[in-house]
Amino acid sequence: MLGIDIFILRNIIFILCIILINTPTILCAGPNVLFINPGRSGETFWEMVSDFMEAAAKDLDINLTILSAERDHLLMAKLAKNAATAKQPPDYMLLVNEKRAAAKILPELPQTIKVILLNNGLSKDEKNRYGNPRERFPNWLATIVPNHKKAGRDIMRTLYTKVVQASNSKLERKIGLLAIGGNKVTLASQMRLEGMLDVLSKNSSIHLYQTVYSEWRQDKAEAQIYGLLRRWPDTQLIWAANDPMALGALAAAERRNYRPGENIHIGGLNWSKEALQKIKTGKIAVSVGGHFMLGGWALVMIHDLHKGKDFLDLGREITIPMSIITRENISSYLEKLGDEDWGKINFQKFSRKNKIIKPKYDFSISSLLSAIEN
């Protein structure tokens, strides 16, 4: 009897091994996800996007593959098509609508591959042509974007608060402001500037001297602001659409013998390492950011969908706010995540799959810091 039991057991093990070899996804814990990174290899922001996603995927049991399009929208389309026709195509594909490439890829993907657009949504013209998520293309689940407009408002409001606190008395004259946009055509730059202008429309004590466009570059911002500070010596605030331009403005202000953090206040966006260190010393007032984490948050939603918890209740276009880092919370952030070791984050804490009530996802900086595993 014992011999028969062993014989049966050996056959069961043999059958299971055959199944495992020929259909490896059967016993796989999570879905297969492909992210086509639009950035170049070594490009800081997009490297952070990939690193954060890899940490999330490992924690959420997602099989993540990342391919780089190297700033080539034609290569992006080719990578997506090759993946779609592969022997084992991904279950999900995360695409960034750089140079409108993702919009053109949508009609060519099989309906079996679920798609999420990340960071950049569709333009008005593209929406007229391709519709909204889950309409013309049911496999296109959602668009997940950062709230650029709110980010622009948050930078401006924080700068205004700083100059009011520094005055220690009632403001006797209008506050002089210089603004630095990325460029005139990029939607992110436009929306961040709109957010800044929203604050100005409700606050007559701020006088916008001039807006320049530095093409996201630190060196160009430094050169422009160095000249503008000579033209507008009463400038007290410099609003910048990203951290490199804020750092350029900082260098220009110091060359003009201003005292950043005292008689001039500068803010940017990105949570770059250098900007965060300048916040710690008080030379930069604020950096709004966290949008490099959107890919990781998309994986949290995919994880929940794969477990039967759809995120359709959040809408088809999901806007995730960025978070504010100032001198008040910089030490806590740097202490916990200054090394950018995203593997310390327990991404399972952001999941809604085990919750009876379906609250909105909380991807705030306070929630992020509370999810750090010691």
Coordinates of C-alpha atoms in Angstrom, one line a residue:
M1 CA 0.0 0.0 0.0
L2 CA 2.9 2.3 0.9
G3 CA 4.5 1.6 -2.5
I4 CA 1.3 2.5 -4.4
D5 CA 1.0 5.8 -2.4
I6 CA 4.6 6.7 -3.3
F7 CA 4.0 5.8 -7.0
I8 CA 0.8 8.0 -7.0
L9 CA 2.7 10.8 -5.3
R10 CA 5.5 10.7 -7.8
N11 CA 3.1 10.9 -10.7
I12 CA 1.3 13.9 -9.1
I13 CA 4.7 15.7 -8.7
F14 CA 5.6 14.8 -12.3
I15 CA 2.3 16.2 -13.7
L16 CA 2.7 19.4 -11.6
C17 CA 6.2 19.9 -12.9
I18 CA 5.0 19.5 -16.5
I19 CA 2.2 22.1 -15.9
L20 CA 4.7 24.5 -14.3
I21 CA 7.2 24.2 -17.2
N22 CA 4.6 24.6 -20.0
T23 CA 2.3 27.2 -18.3
P24 CA 4.5 29.2 -16.0
T25 CA 1.9 31.9 -15.4
I26 CA -0.6 29.5 -13.8
L27 CA 1.3 29.5 -10.5
C28 CA 2.4 33.1 -10.8
A29 CA 1.3 35.3 -8.0
G30 CA 0.5 38.4 -10.0
P31 CA -0.1 39.9 -13.5
N32 CA 2.5 40.6 -16.1
V33 CA 3.0 44.3 -16.6
L34 CA 5.1 46.1 -19.3
F35 CA 6.1 49.8 -18.8
I36 CA 7.7 51.5 -21.7
N37 CA 9.8 54.3 -20.2
P38 CA 9.9 57.3 -22.6
G39 CA 13.1 58.7 -21.1
R40 CA 16.7 58.2 -22.0
S41 CA 18.9 55.8 -20.0
G42 CA 20.4 57.7 -17.1
E43 CA 17.8 60.5 -17.2
T44 CA 17.3 61.2 -13.5
F45 CA 13.5 61.7 -13.4
W46 CA 12.7 58.7 -15.5
E47 CA 15.2 56.5 -13.7
M48 CA 13.4 57.4 -10.5
V49 CA 10.1 56.4 -12.1
S50 CA 11.5 53.0 -13.0
D51 CA 13.2 52.5 -9.7
F52 CA 10.1 53.3 -7.7
M53 CA 8.0 51.0 -9.9
E54 CA 10.4 48.1 -9.5
A55 CA 10.1 48.4 -5.7
A56 CA 6.3 48.5 -5.9
A57 CA 6.2 45.5 -8.2
K58 CA 8.4 43.4 -6.0
D59 CA 6.2 44.2 -2.9
L60 CA 2.9 43.6 -4.8
D61 CA 4.0 40.4 -6.6
I62 CA 3.7 41.9 -10.0
N63 CA 5.9 40.7 -12.8
L64 CA 7.2 44.0 -14.2
T65 CA 9.2 44.5 -17.4
I66 CA 10.6 47.9 -18.2
L67 CA 11.8 48.9 -21.7
S68 CA 13.4 52.3 -22.6
A69 CA 12.2 54.2 -25.6
E70 CA 15.2 56.6 -25.3
R71 CA 13.1 59.7 -26.1
D72 CA 12.2 58.1 -29.5
H73 CA 8.4 58.0 -30.0
L74 CA 8.8 55.7 -33.0
L75 CA 10.8 53.3 -30.9
M76 CA 8.1 53.4 -28.3
A77 CA 5.5 52.3 -30.8
K78 CA 7.8 49.5 -32.1
L79 CA 8.4 48.2 -28.6
A80 CA 4.6 48.2 -27.8
K81 CA 3.8 46.4 -31.1
N82 CA 6.5 43.8 -30.5
A83 CA 5.3 43.1 -27.0
A84 CA 1.7 42.8 -28.2
T85 CA 2.6 40.1 -30.8
A86 CA 5.0 38.2 -28.5
K87 CA 4.4 34.6 -27.6
Q88 CA 3.5 35.7 -24.1
P89 CA 2.1 39.3 -24.3
P90 CA 1.7 41.3 -21.1
D91 CA -1.5 41.5 -19.2
Y92 CA -1.1 45.2 -18.8
M93 CA 0.8 47.9 -20.6
L94 CA 1.7 51.3 -19.1
L95 CA 2.4 54.0 -21.7
V96 CA 3.3 57.7 -21.6
N97 CA 1.8 59.9 -24.3
E98 CA 5.0 61.5 -25.4
K99 CA 4.8 63.2 -28.8
R100 CA 1.3 61.7 -29.1
A101 CA 2.8 58.2 -29.6
A102 CA 0.6 56.4 -27.0
A103 CA -2.6 57.7 -28.6
K104 CA -1.6 56.2 -32.0
I105 CA -0.7 52.9 -30.4
L106 CA -4.1 52.4 -28.7
P107 CA -6.0 51.2 -31.8
E108 CA -3.3 48.7 -32.7
L109 CA -3.2 46.8 -29.4
P110 CA -5.3 43.7 -28.9
Q111 CA -8.2 44.1 -26.5
T112 CA -6.7 41.4 -24.3
I113 CA -4.0 43.8 -23.2
K114 CA -5.2 46.3 -20.6
V115 CA -3.7 49.8 -21.0
I116 CA -3.1 52.7 -18.6
L117 CA -1.8 56.0 -19.8
L118 CA 0.7 57.5 -17.4
N119 CA 1.8 61.1 -16.7
N120 CA 0.5 62.6 -20.0
G121 CA -3.1 62.3 -21.1
L122 CA -4.6 62.9 -24.5
S123 CA -5.0 66.3 -26.1
K124 CA -8.4 67.7 -27.0
D125 CA -7.9 66.6 -30.6
E126 CA -6.9 63.1 -29.6
K127 CA -9.9 62.8 -27.2
N128 CA -12.2 63.7 -30.1
R129 CA -10.6 61.0 -32.2
Y130 CA -10.1 58.2 -29.6
G131 CA -12.6 59.0 -26.9
N132 CA -12.2 58.5 -23.2
P133 CA -10.9 55.4 -21.3
R134 CA -13.3 52.3 -21.4
E135 CA -15.3 53.8 -24.3
R136 CA -14.1 53.1 -27.8
F137 CA -11.3 51.0 -26.5
P138 CA -12.6 49.0 -23.4
N139 CA -9.1 47.7 -22.7
W140 CA -7.9 51.3 -22.1
L141 CA -8.7 51.4 -18.4
A142 CA -7.6 54.9 -17.3
T143 CA -5.3 57.8 -17.6
I144 CA -3.3 58.6 -14.4
V145 CA -1.8 62.1 -14.3
P146 CA -0.3 64.4 -11.7
N147 CA -2.2 67.6 -10.7
H148 CA 0.1 70.1 -12.3
K149 CA -2.3 73.0 -11.7
K150 CA -2.5 72.4 -8.0
A151 CA 1.3 72.0 -7.9
G152 CA 1.6 75.5 -9.4
R153 CA -0.8 76.9 -6.8
D154 CA 1.0 75.1 -3.9
I155 CA 4.4 76.6 -4.9
M156 CA 2.9 80.1 -5.1
R157 CA 1.0 79.9 -1.9
T158 CA 4.0 78.6 0.0
L159 CA 6.2 81.4 -1.3
Y160 CA 3.6 84.0 -0.4
T161 CA 3.4 82.6 3.2
K162 CA 7.2 82.7 3.5
V163 CA 7.5 86.4 2.5
V164 CA 4.7 87.3 4.9
Q165 CA 6.4 85.5 7.7
A166 CA 9.7 87.1 6.9
S167 CA 8.2 90.6 6.9
N168 CA 7.2 90.3 10.6
S169 CA 4.7 93.1 10.0
K170 CA 2.0 94.3 7.6
L171 CA 3.2 94.5 4.0
E172 CA 3.7 98.1 3.0
R173 CA 4.2 97.5 -0.7
K174 CA 3.4 94.9 -3.3
I175 CA 5.5 91.8 -3.4
G176 CA 7.6 91.5 -6.5
L177 CA 7.5 88.2 -8.4
L178 CA 9.4 86.6 -11.2
A179 CA 8.1 83.4 -12.8
I180 CA 10.0 80.8 -14.8
G181 CA 8.0 78.4 -17.0
G182 CA 9.4 75.3 -18.7
N183 CA 8.3 76.1 -22.2
K184 CA 5.2 77.5 -23.9
V185 CA 3.9 74.3 -25.5
T186 CA 4.3 71.6 -22.9
L187 CA 1.0 70.9 -21.1
A188 CA 2.7 70.4 -17.7
S189 CA 4.4 73.9 -17.9
Q190 CA 1.1 75.5 -19.0
M191 CA -0.9 74.0 -16.2
R192 CA 1.7 74.8 -13.5
L193 CA 1.7 78.4 -14.7
E194 CA -2.1 78.5 -14.6
G195 CA -2.0 77.4 -11.0
M196 CA 0.3 80.2 -10.1
L197 CA -1.9 82.7 -11.9
D198 CA -4.9 81.4 -10.0
V199 CA -3.3 82.5 -6.8
L200 CA -2.4 85.9 -8.2
S201 CA -5.9 86.5 -9.4
K202 CA -7.1 86.2 -5.8
N203 CA -4.2 88.1 -4.2
S204 CA -3.7 91.7 -5.3
S205 CA -0.6 92.2 -3.0
I206 CA 1.6 90.2 -5.5
H207 CA 2.9 91.9 -8.6
L208 CA 4.1 89.6 -11.4
Y209 CA 7.0 91.5 -13.0
Q210 CA 7.8 89.1 -15.8
T211 CA 7.4 85.4 -16.9
V212 CA 10.3 83.8 -18.8
Y213 CA 10.7 80.3 -20.2
S214 CA 14.0 78.5 -19.5
E215 CA 13.2 75.2 -21.3
W216 CA 13.5 73.3 -18.0
R217 CA 17.3 74.1 -17.9
Q218 CA 19.2 75.3 -14.9
D219 CA 21.9 77.2 -16.9
K220 CA 19.3 79.1 -18.9
A221 CA 17.3 80.0 -15.8
E222 CA 20.4 81.3 -14.1
A223 CA 21.3 83.5 -17.0
Q224 CA 17.8 84.9 -17.4
I225 CA 17.2 85.6 -13.7
Y226 CA 20.6 87.2 -13.3
G227 CA 19.6 89.8 -15.9
L228 CA 16.0 90.2 -14.6
L229 CA 17.1 90.8 -11.0
R230 CA 19.1 93.8 -12.3
R231 CA 15.9 95.0 -14.1
W232 CA 13.6 94.2 -11.1
P233 CA 15.8 94.7 -8.0
D234 CA 12.7 94.7 -5.7
T235 CA 11.9 91.0 -6.5
Q236 CA 11.1 89.0 -3.4
L237 CA 9.7 85.8 -4.9
I238 CA 10.8 83.5 -7.7
W239 CA 8.4 80.9 -8.9
A240 CA 9.9 78.1 -11.0
A241 CA 8.1 75.2 -12.8
N242 CA 10.8 72.7 -11.8
D243 CA 13.8 72.3 -9.4
P244 CA 16.6 72.8 -11.9
M245 CA 15.3 76.2 -12.9
A246 CA 14.8 77.1 -9.2
L247 CA 18.4 76.1 -8.6
G248 CA 19.5 78.3 -11.5
A249 CA 17.5 81.2 -10.0
L250 CA 19.1 80.6 -6.6
A251 CA 22.6 80.8 -8.2
A252 CA 21.6 84.0 -9.9
A253 CA 20.2 85.6 -6.8
E254 CA 23.4 84.8 -4.8
R255 CA 25.5 86.3 -7.6
R256 CA 23.4 89.4 -7.2
N257 CA 24.0 89.4 -3.4
Y258 CA 20.5 88.5 -2.4
R259 CA 20.1 86.4 0.7
P260 CA 17.8 83.5 -0.3
G261 CA 15.5 82.5 2.5
E262 CA 15.7 86.0 3.9
N263 CA 15.0 88.8 1.4
I264 CA 14.1 86.5 -1.6
H265 CA 12.2 83.2 -1.6
I266 CA 12.4 80.6 -4.3
G267 CA 10.3 77.6 -5.0
G268 CA 10.3 74.7 -7.6
L269 CA 9.1 71.3 -8.4
N270 CA 10.6 67.7 -8.6
W271 CA 12.0 66.8 -5.2
S272 CA 15.5 66.7 -6.7
K273 CA 18.3 65.8 -4.3
E274 CA 20.0 69.1 -4.6
A275 CA 16.8 71.1 -4.2
L276 CA 15.9 69.1 -1.1
Q277 CA 19.3 69.8 0.5
K278 CA 18.8 73.6 -0.3
I279 CA 15.4 73.4 1.5
K280 CA 17.1 71.9 4.5
T281 CA 19.5 74.9 4.7
G282 CA 16.6 77.3 4.0
K283 CA 17.9 78.7 0.7
I284 CA 15.0 77.2 -1.3
A285 CA 11.5 77.5 0.3
V286 CA 9.6 74.7 -1.3
S287 CA 9.7 71.8 -3.8
V288 CA 6.4 70.2 -4.8
G289 CA 6.8 66.7 -6.2
G290 CA 6.3 63.0 -5.9
H291 CA 5.0 62.6 -9.5
F292 CA 7.8 60.2 -10.3
M293 CA 5.8 57.8 -8.0
L294 CA 2.8 57.7 -10.3
G295 CA 4.0 54.5 -12.0
G296 CA 4.1 52.8 -8.6
W297 CA 0.7 54.0 -7.6
A298 CA -0.6 52.6 -11.0
L299 CA 0.8 49.2 -10.0
V300 CA -1.1 49.4 -6.7
M301 CA -4.3 49.9 -8.7
I302 CA -3.4 47.1 -11.1
H303 CA -2.7 44.8 -8.1
D304 CA -6.2 45.6 -6.7
L305 CA -7.9 45.2 -10.1
H306 CA -6.2 41.8 -10.5
K307 CA -7.6 40.8 -7.1
G308 CA -11.1 41.9 -8.1
K309 CA -11.2 45.5 -6.8
D310 CA -11.7 47.8 -9.8
F311 CA -10.8 51.5 -9.5
L312 CA -13.5 52.7 -11.9
D313 CA -15.2 54.5 -8.9
L314 CA -12.2 57.0 -9.1
G315 CA -13.2 58.0 -12.6
R316 CA -11.6 57.3 -16.0
E317 CA -9.1 60.2 -15.7
I318 CA -7.4 59.9 -12.3
T319 CA -5.6 63.0 -11.1
I320 CA -3.1 62.4 -8.2
P321 CA -1.9 65.5 -6.3
M322 CA 1.7 66.1 -5.7
S323 CA 3.0 66.8 -2.2
I324 CA 4.7 69.8 -0.6
I325 CA 8.2 69.6 1.0
T326 CA 9.4 72.6 3.0
R327 CA 11.7 73.1 5.9
E328 CA 8.9 71.9 8.2
N329 CA 8.9 68.3 6.9
I330 CA 12.2 68.0 5.0
S331 CA 14.0 66.3 7.9
S332 CA 11.4 63.6 8.2
Y333 CA 11.5 62.9 4.5
L334 CA 15.3 62.8 4.3
E335 CA 15.6 60.7 7.4
K336 CA 13.2 58.0 5.9
L337 CA 13.7 58.3 2.2
G338 CA 16.7 60.5 1.6
D339 CA 18.6 57.5 0.4
E340 CA 15.9 56.8 -2.2
D341 CA 15.7 53.2 -1.0
W342 CA 12.1 52.6 -2.2
G343 CA 12.3 49.0 -1.0
K344 CA 11.6 50.2 2.5
I345 CA 8.1 51.1 1.6
N346 CA 5.3 48.7 2.3
F347 CA 3.2 49.1 -0.9
Q348 CA 0.6 46.7 0.4
K349 CA -0.5 49.4 2.9
F350 CA -1.9 51.5 -0.1
S351 CA -4.1 48.6 -1.4
R352 CA -7.8 48.7 -1.1
K353 CA -8.3 45.0 -1.7
N354 CA -8.8 44.0 1.9
K355 CA -10.9 47.0 2.8
I356 CA -14.7 46.6 3.1
I357 CA -15.3 50.3 2.5
K358 CA -13.7 51.7 -0.7
P359 CA -12.0 54.9 0.4
K360 CA -10.0 57.0 -2.1
Y361 CA -6.4 56.0 -2.4
D362 CA -4.1 58.1 -0.1
F363 CA -0.8 58.6 -1.8
S364 CA 0.1 61.7 0.2
I365 CA 3.5 62.3 1.7
S366 CA 2.2 61.6 5.2
S367 CA 0.8 58.3 4.1
L368 CA 4.0 57.5 2.2
L369 CA 6.2 58.1 5.3
S370 CA 3.9 56.0 7.5
A371 CA 4.3 53.1 5.1
I372 CA 8.1 52.9 5.7
E373 CA 9.2 49.5 7.2
N374 CA 11.8 49.8 9.9

